[in-house]
XYZ file of C-alpha atoms in Angstrom:
779
model
C 34.186 -61.382 52.548
C 36.110 -63.104 49.792
C 39.707 -61.826 49.596
C 39.279 -60.790 45.980
C 36.321 -58.580 46.868
C 38.032 -56.631 49.656
C 38.966 -53.062 48.776
C 42.640 -52.705 47.942
C 44.885 -50.505 50.084
C 45.468 -48.013 47.214
C 41.704 -47.552 47.002
C 41.441 -46.861 50.723
C 44.351 -44.428 50.466
C 42.549 -42.678 47.632
C 39.384 -42.408 49.740
C 41.510 -41.022 52.582
C 42.954 -38.381 50.250
C 39.445 -37.338 49.251
C 38.439 -36.763 52.867
C 41.619 -34.765 53.466
C 40.881 -32.654 50.390
C 37.335 -32.107 51.638
C 38.499 -30.915 55.068
C 41.138 -28.663 53.479
C 38.443 -27.136 51.260
C 36.096 -26.613 54.188
C 38.834 -24.890 56.185
C 39.587 -22.564 53.276
C 35.901 -21.749 53.031
C 35.811 -20.646 56.658
C 37.092 -17.230 55.636
C 33.997 -16.606 53.518
C 31.686 -17.893 56.243
C 33.306 -15.639 58.866
C 33.029 -12.609 56.567
C 29.345 -13.226 55.788
C 28.377 -13.721 59.430
C 30.260 -10.640 60.636
C 28.595 -8.555 57.931
C 25.197 -9.939 58.937
C 25.738 -9.114 62.622
C 26.939 -5.603 61.684
C 23.915 -4.915 59.473
C 21.583 -6.283 62.131
C 23.100 -4.012 64.771
C 22.512 -0.997 62.525
C 18.780 -1.674 62.331
C 16.377 0.184 64.588
C 14.331 -1.640 67.197
C 13.391 -1.597 70.837
C 16.094 -0.784 73.345
C 16.207 -4.424 74.427
C 16.490 -5.694 70.848
C 19.255 -3.247 69.986
C 21.191 -4.213 73.119
C 20.863 -7.907 72.265
C 22.096 -7.259 68.731
C 25.040 -5.254 70.017
C 25.949 -8.007 72.473
C 25.748 -10.654 69.737
C 27.975 -8.572 67.436
C 30.563 -8.027 70.185
C 30.498 -11.711 71.147
C 31.074 -12.810 67.562
C 33.930 -10.362 67.106
C 35.526 -11.636 70.292
C 35.060 -15.382 69.759
C 34.810 -15.990 65.994
C 38.530 -16.608 65.613
C 38.501 -19.242 68.334
C 35.366 -20.799 66.815
C 36.976 -21.118 63.399
C 40.105 -22.716 64.855
C 38.109 -25.151 66.961
C 35.888 -26.133 64.016
C 38.913 -26.784 61.812
C 40.470 -28.905 64.549
C 37.230 -30.873 64.998
C 36.957 -31.528 61.260
C 40.538 -32.761 61.103
C 40.020 -34.935 64.171
C 37.056 -36.521 62.398
C 39.445 -37.801 59.725
C 40.839 -40.266 62.252
C 37.407 -41.891 62.585
C 36.765 -42.532 58.875
C 35.963 -45.069 57.730
C 35.074 -47.386 60.589
C 31.706 -49.085 60.376
C 28.121 -48.260 59.767
C 27.293 -48.128 63.453
C 27.231 -44.633 64.840
C 27.386 -43.123 68.260
C 27.415 -39.444 67.398
C 24.937 -37.502 65.304
C 22.929 -40.583 64.397
C 23.077 -42.310 67.764
C 21.313 -45.656 67.802
C 17.645 -45.355 68.580
C 17.956 -48.500 70.708
C 20.372 -46.797 73.092
C 18.930 -46.243 76.550
C 21.461 -43.792 77.945
C 20.329 -40.345 79.039
C 21.313 -37.499 76.737
C 22.378 -34.087 77.987
C 20.147 -31.156 77.057
C 23.010 -29.398 75.252
C 23.663 -32.478 73.130
C 20.035 -32.595 72.064
C 19.933 -28.866 71.300
C 23.122 -29.118 69.249
C 21.665 -31.965 67.229
C 18.420 -30.098 66.591
C 20.250 -27.018 65.302
C 22.718 -29.100 63.264
C 19.831 -31.045 61.745
C 18.210 -27.813 60.544
C 21.460 -26.619 58.991
C 22.129 -29.975 57.333
C 18.652 -30.169 55.807
C 19.058 -26.832 54.043
C 22.613 -27.606 52.942
C 21.548 -30.997 51.583
C 18.865 -29.359 49.447
C 21.597 -27.429 47.630
C 24.266 -30.145 47.397
C 22.285 -33.381 47.099
C 23.477 -34.187 43.569
C 27.146 -33.612 44.395
C 26.904 -35.551 47.639
C 25.193 -38.498 45.971
C 27.892 -38.740 43.294
C 30.660 -38.510 45.903
C 28.956 -41.079 48.143
C 28.734 -43.599 45.303
C 32.380 -43.072 44.313
C 33.625 -43.552 47.896
C 31.389 -46.589 48.272
C 32.944 -48.150 45.176
C 36.407 -47.581 46.683
C 35.657 -48.843 50.196
C 33.037 -51.469 49.474
C 30.672 -50.190 52.163
C 28.256 -47.368 52.849
C 29.489 -44.185 54.543
C 29.310 -44.373 58.316
C 26.807 -42.088 59.969
C 29.577 -39.857 61.398
C 31.632 -39.662 58.205
C 33.032 -36.190 57.657
C 31.816 -36.414 54.068
C 28.236 -36.052 55.326
C 26.798 -32.497 55.625
C 25.191 -33.358 58.942
C 28.588 -34.241 60.457
C 30.130 -31.025 59.135
C 27.246 -29.017 60.621
C 27.297 -30.757 63.991
C 30.973 -29.908 64.565
C 30.245 -26.263 63.726
C 27.357 -26.104 66.206
C 29.247 -27.873 68.990
C 32.290 -25.612 68.647
C 30.146 -22.476 68.518
C 28.907 -23.186 72.028
C 32.287 -24.389 73.296
C 33.894 -21.189 72.010
C 31.762 -19.127 74.373
C 28.992 -17.875 72.074
C 25.283 -18.193 72.816
C 23.227 -20.750 70.931
C 20.531 -18.085 70.475
C 23.039 -16.008 68.500
C 23.625 -19.001 66.225
C 19.878 -19.181 65.638
C 19.979 -15.511 64.666
C 22.517 -16.099 61.876
C 21.040 -19.422 60.778
C 19.925 -18.236 57.321
C 23.210 -16.640 56.158
C 25.198 -19.508 57.707
C 23.138 -22.116 55.853
C 23.494 -20.294 52.536
C 27.237 -19.730 52.790
C 27.981 -23.210 54.140
C 25.962 -24.724 51.289
C 28.039 -22.732 48.786
C 31.290 -23.876 50.399
C 30.228 -27.538 50.584
C 29.028 -27.462 46.988
C 32.458 -26.288 45.790
C 34.236 -28.889 47.909
C 32.048 -31.746 46.651
C 32.629 -30.640 43.068
C 36.388 -30.566 43.595
C 36.373 -34.025 45.210
C 34.261 -35.504 42.427
C 36.543 -33.966 39.799
C 39.590 -35.452 41.550
C 38.075 -38.934 41.665
C 36.914 -38.621 38.074
C 40.483 -37.851 37.049
C 41.557 -41.026 38.879
C 39.095 -43.090 36.869
C 36.568 -43.581 39.703
C 32.994 -43.370 38.429
C 29.787 -42.907 40.400
C 28.447 -46.447 40.108
C 25.072 -47.395 41.516
C 24.835 -49.702 44.505
C 26.181 -53.158 43.616
C 22.820 -54.684 44.461
C 21.401 -52.943 41.411
C 23.710 -54.911 39.098
C 23.642 -58.356 40.742
C 20.848 -60.923 40.575
C 20.503 -64.375 42.063
C 20.975 -67.411 39.834
C 17.848 -69.504 39.254
C 19.180 -72.250 41.562
C 20.037 -69.855 44.283
C 23.498 -71.439 44.568
C 25.450 -68.361 43.746
C 25.425 -64.976 42.061
C 25.960 -63.992 38.506
C 27.274 -60.549 37.552
C 24.389 -59.844 35.212
C 23.410 -56.322 34.215
C 19.894 -55.577 35.391
C 17.272 -54.415 32.939
C 16.656 -50.636 32.629
C 13.290 -51.048 34.345
C 14.741 -52.920 37.311
C 17.635 -50.443 37.502
C 15.168 -47.568 37.644
C 13.164 -49.345 40.347
C 16.268 -50.036 42.404
C 17.395 -46.419 42.011
C 13.980 -45.227 43.172
C 14.126 -47.459 46.229
C 17.680 -46.345 46.990
C 16.845 -42.659 46.606
C 13.864 -42.965 48.901
C 15.891 -44.845 51.504
C 18.584 -42.165 51.436
C 15.974 -39.431 51.646
C 14.283 -41.104 54.595
C 17.644 -41.294 56.364
C 18.039 -37.536 56.103
C 14.394 -36.618 56.640
C 14.221 -38.810 59.730
C 16.412 -36.298 61.553
C 13.853 -33.538 61.155
C 11.100 -35.922 62.204
C 13.060 -37.307 65.122
C 13.991 -33.915 66.490
C 10.725 -32.230 65.538
C 7.910 -34.664 66.195
C 6.053 -33.827 69.360
C 5.382 -37.462 70.200
C 8.968 -38.714 69.847
C 12.022 -38.389 72.051
C 15.241 -36.960 70.585
C 17.701 -39.296 68.881
C 19.760 -41.328 71.330
C 17.092 -41.153 74.017
C 14.735 -43.975 74.842
C 11.109 -42.918 74.264
C 10.256 -43.545 77.919
C 12.968 -41.220 79.214
C 11.963 -37.704 80.250
C 12.412 -35.208 77.434
C 14.764 -32.346 78.394
C 13.121 -29.140 79.531
C 14.434 -27.214 76.546
C 12.619 -29.599 74.255
C 9.283 -28.663 75.780
C 9.967 -25.043 74.832
C 9.910 -25.772 71.114
C 6.499 -24.695 69.819
C 4.342 -27.047 67.741
C 4.700 -24.553 64.905
C 8.493 -24.969 64.944
C 8.164 -28.742 65.138
C 5.752 -28.758 62.208
C 8.156 -26.676 60.144
C 11.014 -29.048 60.923
C 8.927 -32.047 59.907
C 7.820 -30.274 56.731
C 11.443 -29.541 55.841
C 12.186 -33.239 56.150
C 9.311 -34.110 53.822
C 10.491 -31.612 51.207
C 14.060 -32.955 51.331
C 12.760 -36.478 50.922
C 10.677 -35.472 47.904
C 13.564 -33.604 46.306
C 15.887 -36.573 46.698
C 13.286 -38.814 45.089
C 12.851 -36.587 42.049
C 16.568 -35.976 41.455
C 17.623 -39.613 41.510
C 19.439 -40.840 38.380
C 16.408 -42.900 37.339
C 14.323 -39.766 36.714
C 17.080 -37.406 35.589
C 15.055 -34.418 36.748
C 16.934 -31.112 36.893
C 15.791 -29.175 39.966
C 17.744 -26.088 38.902
C 16.905 -25.647 35.237
C 13.703 -27.478 34.407
C 13.360 -28.342 30.706
C 10.121 -27.354 28.955
C 7.381 -29.959 28.839
C 7.610 -32.372 25.914
C 5.490 -31.495 22.903
C 2.864 -34.207 23.368
C 2.416 -33.455 27.060
C 2.267 -29.696 26.469
C -0.411 -30.252 23.827
C -2.432 -32.440 26.222
C -2.253 -29.813 28.966
C -3.316 -27.051 26.580
C -6.214 -29.153 25.310
C -7.377 -29.769 28.856
C -7.487 -26.058 29.544
C -9.832 -25.507 26.604
C -12.058 -28.404 27.597
C -11.911 -27.935 31.391
C -15.432 -26.627 31.985
C -17.116 -29.253 29.846
C -14.723 -31.947 31.095
C -15.733 -31.545 34.731
C -19.392 -31.357 33.791
C -19.482 -34.554 31.716
C -17.470 -36.996 33.806
C -20.659 -38.056 35.546
C -20.687 -35.461 38.341
C -22.354 -32.113 37.521
C -20.358 -29.034 38.401
C -22.760 -28.017 41.196
C -22.984 -31.542 42.660
C -21.057 -31.311 45.949
C -22.126 -34.650 47.382
C -19.615 -37.137 48.864
C -20.398 -39.458 45.967
C -19.323 -36.738 43.543
C -16.006 -36.415 45.382
C -15.378 -40.162 45.100
C -16.155 -40.039 41.406
C -13.897 -37.058 40.924
C -11.047 -38.904 42.665
C -11.261 -41.544 39.948
C -11.217 -38.784 37.359
C -8.004 -37.356 38.819
C -6.372 -40.778 38.717
C -7.454 -41.509 35.126
C -6.432 -38.068 33.921
C -2.935 -38.556 35.358
C -2.647 -41.877 33.529
C -3.536 -40.080 30.280
C -0.884 -37.413 30.886
C 1.721 -40.065 31.722
C 1.175 -41.686 28.326
C 1.989 -38.346 26.700
C 5.192 -37.787 28.737
C 8.497 -38.309 26.910
C 10.848 -38.361 29.909
C 11.054 -40.234 33.196
C 11.200 -36.923 35.027
C 7.836 -35.852 33.589
C 6.276 -39.179 34.561
C 7.571 -38.834 38.128
C 6.187 -35.298 38.464
C 2.793 -36.286 37.081
C 2.587 -39.200 39.521
C 3.621 -37.164 42.576
C 1.139 -34.358 41.810
C -1.622 -36.903 41.165
C -0.994 -38.634 44.487
C -0.971 -35.287 46.291
C -4.387 -34.369 44.900
C -5.782 -37.823 45.662
C -4.772 -37.185 49.275
C -6.386 -33.725 49.259
C -9.619 -35.097 47.798
C -9.864 -37.727 50.541
C -9.433 -35.178 53.369
C -12.984 -35.494 54.674
C -12.527 -32.718 57.261
C -12.744 -30.268 54.347
C -16.273 -29.768 52.935
C -16.977 -31.646 49.709
C -17.677 -28.411 47.813
C -14.160 -27.142 48.488
C -12.525 -30.447 47.579
C -14.367 -30.543 44.257
C -12.993 -27.124 43.370
C -9.546 -28.176 44.574
C -9.679 -31.045 42.051
C -9.755 -28.474 39.268
C -6.427 -27.117 40.446
C -4.598 -30.370 39.671
C -3.726 -29.469 36.080
C -2.724 -25.823 36.815
C -0.524 -27.088 39.672
C 0.961 -29.751 37.401
C 1.856 -27.066 34.849
C 3.595 -25.055 37.576
C 5.391 -28.133 38.946
C 6.718 -29.024 35.481
C 7.994 -25.478 34.885
C 9.110 -24.562 38.423
C 11.061 -27.224 40.364
C 10.872 -24.921 43.385
C 7.334 -26.211 43.920
C 8.850 -29.450 45.233
C 11.372 -27.868 47.609
C 9.884 -24.587 48.829
C 6.984 -24.591 51.296
C 6.511 -20.878 50.519
C 5.721 -21.466 46.844
C 2.514 -19.488 46.052
C 0.677 -22.571 44.745
C 1.316 -24.440 47.995
C 0.491 -21.428 50.150
C -2.813 -20.850 48.365
C -4.046 -24.436 48.734
C -2.879 -24.549 52.360
C -4.675 -21.317 53.254
C -7.948 -22.172 51.521
C -7.896 -25.642 53.072
C -7.161 -24.416 56.597
C -9.906 -21.766 56.462
C -12.528 -24.223 55.180
C -11.507 -26.912 57.668
C -14.005 -26.028 60.389
C -17.101 -25.579 58.234
C -19.558 -28.281 57.342
C -21.152 -28.444 53.902
C -24.362 -26.825 55.115
C -22.628 -23.797 56.642
C -20.393 -23.365 53.605
C -23.093 -23.708 50.958
C -23.914 -20.357 49.392
C -21.435 -18.506 51.615
C -19.054 -15.772 50.550
C -16.145 -18.138 51.269
C -17.447 -20.740 48.825
C -17.941 -18.072 46.169
C -14.404 -16.747 46.696
C -12.810 -20.196 46.387
C -14.803 -20.806 43.211
C -13.705 -17.441 41.789
C -10.049 -18.103 42.584
C -10.040 -21.494 40.862
C -11.671 -20.036 37.760
C -9.121 -17.202 37.593
C -6.243 -19.703 37.794
C -7.807 -21.817 35.052
C -8.082 -18.778 32.806
C -4.401 -17.796 33.090
C -2.349 -21.008 33.273
C 0.536 -19.626 31.240
C 1.399 -17.088 33.959
C 2.701 -19.822 36.284
C 3.351 -18.789 39.864
C 2.288 -15.200 39.242
C -1.405 -16.001 39.058
C -1.151 -18.109 42.221
C 0.580 -15.240 44.050
C -2.024 -12.779 42.780
C -5.032 -14.764 43.942
C -3.269 -15.675 47.219
C -2.915 -11.964 48.022
C -6.552 -11.431 47.028
C -7.645 -14.298 49.272
C -5.774 -12.814 52.243
C -7.510 -9.479 51.620
C -10.849 -11.281 51.381
C -10.224 -13.078 54.691
C -9.527 -9.823 56.505
C -13.104 -8.751 55.712
C -14.844 -12.125 55.746
C -13.689 -13.161 59.220
C -15.095 -9.998 60.822
C -18.106 -9.505 58.555
C -20.760 -10.127 61.223
C -22.050 -6.864 62.684
C -21.429 -7.943 66.272
C -17.913 -9.153 65.461
C -17.084 -6.001 63.521
C -18.188 -3.841 66.448
C -16.167 -5.897 68.890
C -13.098 -5.635 66.656
C -13.464 -1.868 66.394
C -13.761 -1.446 70.157
C -10.929 -3.892 70.871
C -8.629 -1.998 68.520
C -9.508 1.260 70.280
C -8.850 -0.371 73.649
C -5.382 -1.433 72.539
C -4.662 2.025 71.123
C -5.875 3.648 74.322
C -3.856 1.381 76.595
C -0.786 1.796 74.408
C -1.047 5.578 74.447
C -1.708 5.587 78.189
C 1.553 3.781 78.814
C 3.441 5.952 76.358
C 2.004 9.183 77.768
C 2.840 8.049 81.311
C 6.435 7.339 80.337
C 6.783 10.704 78.656
C 5.173 12.580 81.566
C 7.614 10.927 83.970
C 10.479 12.075 81.763
C 9.212 15.660 81.553
C 8.595 16.021 85.289
C 11.752 14.218 86.400
C 13.697 17.347 87.350
C 10.764 19.584 88.314
C 9.760 20.277 91.951
C 6.272 18.777 91.531
C 4.310 17.446 94.502
C 3.885 13.669 94.708
C 0.087 13.973 94.788
C 0.135 15.819 91.446
C 2.627 13.351 89.931
C 0.440 10.408 90.913
C -2.666 12.043 89.469
C -0.979 12.821 86.159
C 0.573 9.350 85.814
C -2.410 7.275 86.970
C -5.362 9.349 85.741
C -4.565 12.157 83.353
C -2.372 10.043 81.048
C -5.442 7.866 80.471
C -7.571 10.960 79.808
C -5.110 12.093 77.151
C -5.098 8.628 75.592
C -8.910 8.355 75.563
C -9.266 11.730 73.906
C -6.529 10.985 71.358
C -8.186 7.697 70.333
C -11.711 9.133 70.250
C -11.045 12.482 68.580
C -7.415 12.485 67.463
C -4.189 13.696 69.111
C -4.514 17.227 67.692
C -8.238 17.664 68.218
C -9.172 20.795 70.151
C -10.360 18.790 73.166
C -7.162 16.698 73.268
C -5.018 19.821 72.967
C -7.004 21.428 75.831
C -6.440 18.394 78.056
C -2.698 18.549 77.344
C -2.660 22.233 78.316
C -4.600 21.346 81.485
C -1.735 19.099 82.576
C 0.738 21.976 82.284
C -1.662 24.371 84.037
C -2.113 21.921 86.918
C 1.647 21.580 87.385
C 2.016 25.358 87.491
C -0.981 25.869 89.794
C 0.381 23.291 92.265
C 3.803 24.924 92.501
C 4.790 27.532 95.084
C 3.515 31.109 94.455
C 5.903 33.513 96.190
C 4.375 36.733 94.808
C 0.895 38.252 94.861
C 0.494 38.466 91.090
C 0.909 34.736 90.566
C -1.451 33.950 93.438
C -4.069 36.176 91.813
C -3.612 34.320 88.494
C -4.185 30.968 90.234
C -7.372 32.223 91.908
C -8.680 33.566 88.605
C -7.909 30.423 86.567
C -8.940 27.825 89.168
C -12.656 27.460 88.203
C -11.790 26.808 84.573
C -9.014 24.384 85.560
C -11.295 22.392 87.836
C -13.997 22.267 85.143
C -11.546 20.807 82.579
C -10.317 18.316 85.159
C -13.908 17.163 85.748
C -14.518 16.838 82.006
C -11.413 14.702 81.636
C -12.300 12.440 84.557
C -15.804 11.976 83.134
C -14.254 10.955 79.805
C -12.279 8.157 81.474
C -15.372 6.943 83.319
C -14.784 8.485 86.758
C -18.020 10.132 87.894
C -20.107 10.778 91.015
C -18.521 10.426 94.439
C -15.250 9.057 93.050
C -14.834 12.174 90.927
C -15.767 14.494 93.773
C -13.186 12.823 96.026
C -10.474 13.185 93.420
C -11.261 16.867 92.782
C -11.251 17.569 96.545
C -7.841 15.935 96.901
C -6.487 18.093 94.080
C -8.069 21.232 95.559
C -6.466 20.532 98.938
C -3.087 20.062 97.279
C -3.470 23.344 95.398
C -4.386 25.142 98.645
C -1.265 23.827 100.370
C 0.874 24.874 97.416
C -0.727 28.310 97.465
C 0.813 28.995 100.861
C 4.016 27.027 100.346
C 7.386 28.712 100.432
C 9.206 26.002 98.554
C 10.981 26.591 95.261
C 8.738 27.852 92.478
C 8.752 26.521 88.901
C 9.845 29.246 86.467
C 7.217 30.284 83.927
C 9.544 29.444 81.024
C 9.728 25.839 82.280
C 5.947 25.628 82.350
C 5.744 26.989 78.791
C 8.351 24.476 77.621
C 6.311 21.751 79.301
C 3.117 22.936 77.617
C 4.814 23.048 74.204
C 6.174 19.545 74.608
C 2.774 18.292 75.759
C 1.104 19.847 72.725
C 3.329 17.743 70.472
C 3.528 14.752 72.762
C 3.171 12.213 69.934
C 6.461 13.390 68.419
C 8.365 12.243 71.491
C 6.776 8.924 72.395
C 8.660 5.831 71.267
C 7.399 2.609 69.720
C 9.374 0.453 72.132
C 8.127 -2.818 73.573
C 6.069 -1.838 76.602
C 5.342 -5.328 77.871
C 1.896 -6.316 79.097
C -0.955 -3.837 79.124
C -4.015 -4.010 81.369
C -7.290 -5.174 79.815
C -10.572 -4.257 81.428
C -13.160 -6.874 80.487
C -16.061 -4.858 81.929
C -15.230 -1.756 79.911
C -15.034 -3.709 76.659
C -18.430 -5.292 77.250
C -19.855 -1.882 78.164
C -18.365 -0.138 75.133
C -19.545 -2.747 72.594
C -23.143 -2.733 73.679
C -23.297 -6.422 72.731
C -24.890 -9.089 74.905
C -22.148 -9.998 77.354
C -23.134 -13.650 77.257
C -21.764 -13.932 73.722
C -18.405 -12.315 74.533
C -15.684 -13.864 76.649
C -12.853 -11.465 77.487
C -9.840 -13.466 78.664
C -7.279 -11.039 80.093
C -3.708 -11.744 81.139
C -3.477 -13.165 84.651
C 0.283 -13.406 85.164
C 0.458 -17.133 84.435
C 4.061 -18.160 83.604
C 4.602 -18.808 79.902
C 7.600 -19.612 77.688
C 8.767 -16.947 75.254
C 8.577 -19.549 72.474
C 4.836 -19.759 73.097
C 4.467 -15.972 73.015
C 6.295 -15.947 69.676
C 3.997 -18.703 68.427
C 0.925 -16.750 69.520
C 2.122 -13.803 67.458
C 2.484 -16.005 64.354
C -0.981 -17.569 64.269
C -2.623 -17.258 60.869
C -6.063 -15.725 60.630
C -8.669 -18.167 59.416
C -7.157 -21.262 61.046
C -9.322 -23.418 63.302
C -8.657 -24.425 66.895
C -10.248 -26.385 69.717
C -10.626 -24.046 72.706
C -11.131 -25.415 76.226
C -12.322 -22.487 78.355
C -13.865 -22.859 81.816
C -14.379 -26.567 81.209
C -16.324 -26.119 77.945
C -14.818 -27.180 74.611
C -15.559 -25.148 71.489
C -14.394 -25.160 67.853
C -13.226 -21.617 67.094
C -11.710 -19.784 64.144
C -8.907 -17.260 64.579
C -10.539 -14.139 63.171
C -8.542 -11.037 64.061
C -5.655 -9.532 65.973
C -5.014 -5.940 66.934
C -2.296 -3.835 65.358
C 0.258 -4.634 68.061
C -1.010 -8.188 68.429
C -1.860 -7.613 72.062
C -5.479 -8.674 71.526
C -6.681 -11.729 69.585
C -10.210 -12.649 68.585
C -11.554 -16.178 68.091
C -15.106 -16.802 66.858
C -17.273 -19.909 67.041
C -19.889 -20.802 64.446
C -22.670 -20.118 66.990
C -21.624 -16.465 67.238
C -19.707 -16.704 70.521
C -16.524 -14.586 70.544
C -13.384 -14.940 72.671
C -11.148 -11.889 73.001
C -7.852 -13.092 74.450
C -4.857 -11.033 75.502
C -1.439 -12.031 74.133
C 0.227 -13.689 77.133
C -2.997 -15.433 78.182
C -3.243 -16.763 74.612
C 0.322 -18.065 74.862
C -0.517 -19.684 78.210
C -3.532 -21.426 76.647
C -1.340 -22.701 73.813
C 1.282 -23.905 76.287
C -1.295 -25.700 78.444
C -3.009 -27.228 75.375
C -6.205 -25.388 76.223
C -6.037 -24.050 72.670
C -5.083 -26.732 70.158
C -4.740 -26.265 66.401
C -6.941 -28.502 64.274
C -3.912 -29.065 62.056
C -0.206 -28.396 62.656
C 0.982 -28.833 59.067
C -0.268 -27.494 55.778
C -2.575 -29.424 53.475
C 0.068 -29.757 50.748
C 2.719 -30.996 53.194
C 0.365 -33.673 54.456
C -0.513 -34.559 50.845
C 3.197 -34.801 49.999
C 3.767 -37.070 52.982
C 0.902 -39.323 51.868
C 2.261 -39.444 48.325
C 5.724 -40.453 49.555
C 4.215 -43.171 51.753
C 2.425 -44.658 48.733
C 5.600 -44.516 46.650
C 7.609 -46.160 49.394
C 5.140 -49.030 49.491
C 4.732 -49.174 45.705
C 7.802 -47.580 44.004
C 6.967 -49.181 40.649
C 4.140 -46.674 40.110
C 6.473 -43.649 40.017
C 7.652 -44.329 36.465
C 5.137 -47.008 35.489
């Protein structure tokens, strides 16, 4: 480097002061972070839940109270120690370890980086403008880009917090619990610190200049450089390229740590991936990758070249607003006169409509007054071009999706959140309709209720464009309600669903009744034979009757009273009066016992054997001289049994048995079309169980069961999500119990047709096109 171009010592000292100010500000902000997290843990502990959940929350609260002070001190020390490393060079060995490094990486290091990456992505969404200005100012002082471990970077700040959390003795799972409040409060602290640092440098006369390469061009002879100011167009292009490069740098972390086919950063792809990494579900990986895409898009749109305000979006310019309004009036005739009739759902019509989308975007761009509007129009257009070329979705659905381009564009112009929030109603609606239609071919979809519903939804949105996100949220909720009926509309499926729900209710009540009976009889002198009968048989009778007729139906109430009568009859009878009462009531008691056993499916010889065993036990008790059970205890037992539902808890009861034969018998459906896949005790990660509980109804999967592969749609789950129904287009149904479902997901015997939403994939495609051809963003 030429001596005159080297940064002066005063400039380096100024950069050093900025980093010191940043660390001081972060340390002051620790008080607010500590307060927010303690309040979150306290509120969480006060919530009701299962006994296990409440114990875990209490342990987390106690651990944070005990170790938070040490954590804060260690984090502050780590931040200050990082000052000694800045600036060095652009090569990194910490958070952004070189991908060419072949050394093995400890599991804890990888986990820390994954968690820190998630925190940094969210923080960067909130502080990107402040960070970019500070980065440019420091670059102008030091003459080089920030190193990858620079304390000025949010990812470095986050990594030190994660590392010290674990070193301070707190569980990483507890950090995951407080991730949301930590991200929000840290973002607020970092935003204030960046603002203060930028204000300080501004007062020192340091401006946020663009990269020097933007302002320098080669002389025609190539013999040197001339400090010529680039044209506005070339400046905008360079800014676009720079913004996308910076966004890729940040988004790569989510991809690197989230992609299922890549090893974590710092690990050679051929090295074994740590065991903890295998426990991350594809759903979590997809969400991490999607977060990276959204950050990348946000950075692109907020670059200086576009001047787009992601917080307070200005209203659309007059000419563009007029063009959008005119399109709404002409929409029906417009789609019918472009050469493809409205009811033409052929592939050729889709191709033609893709050209229409492209040409319409060019028309809107001509009406735009600002660079930000042009960028938004281009991004939305590219997203819909991607959606229209998704040939796994039937042509009829894609043609109706094309009509959503302008309503979505109106929302995107008015609501910047569309570009940063995966939960925006417009995105959610397109994702859900796309995922549900994914497994149908055009023939199966034609004339179906699903096609009619998608058509209705698009027409409703077109009619109320001025309502913005509200109309998208409204029709999204309506579509979810429609799916609940549509997916189980077939008579055979509906019957199976009804029976499966009753099975879950019955099994749940059986377990709950058994637990409560054990509690009630704990301190009573009841014979073991009677205890076993009540726990293993009569609890199921009570549950069957409660599900079939209701918990307070006369038959159910009679069965509850029978339990109390049996306990009394089987206790010692020291006086003649009580023995006479037993003899008198025995025929009626035995009759009710037989009725109950018949209800639960025990008949014939099995029932006779059970009744004989009970009769023998009663005969022995009749002559026994052991302690008797006072009548008042029996009456208290009967009263508690009568209101048994008031005492049972809703706690997590673990796995419940599933009888495949009984389900097939109860449905009355041809057993060849039903596959009941019950839990078999196969080991499964809790992450997979959690994933199984989060599956969205309507999504399509490839199921490999008993060596046969089948495309199935997730159609229904029971109230407690213990039972899950998948249906194939040929009418075959698969009823799978929760842990077996998780095991199938873990073993890749059940594979999702898509792991990311349609709009995320469309956004990724749009960014890829803009990376290859950045001139089109504002052109």
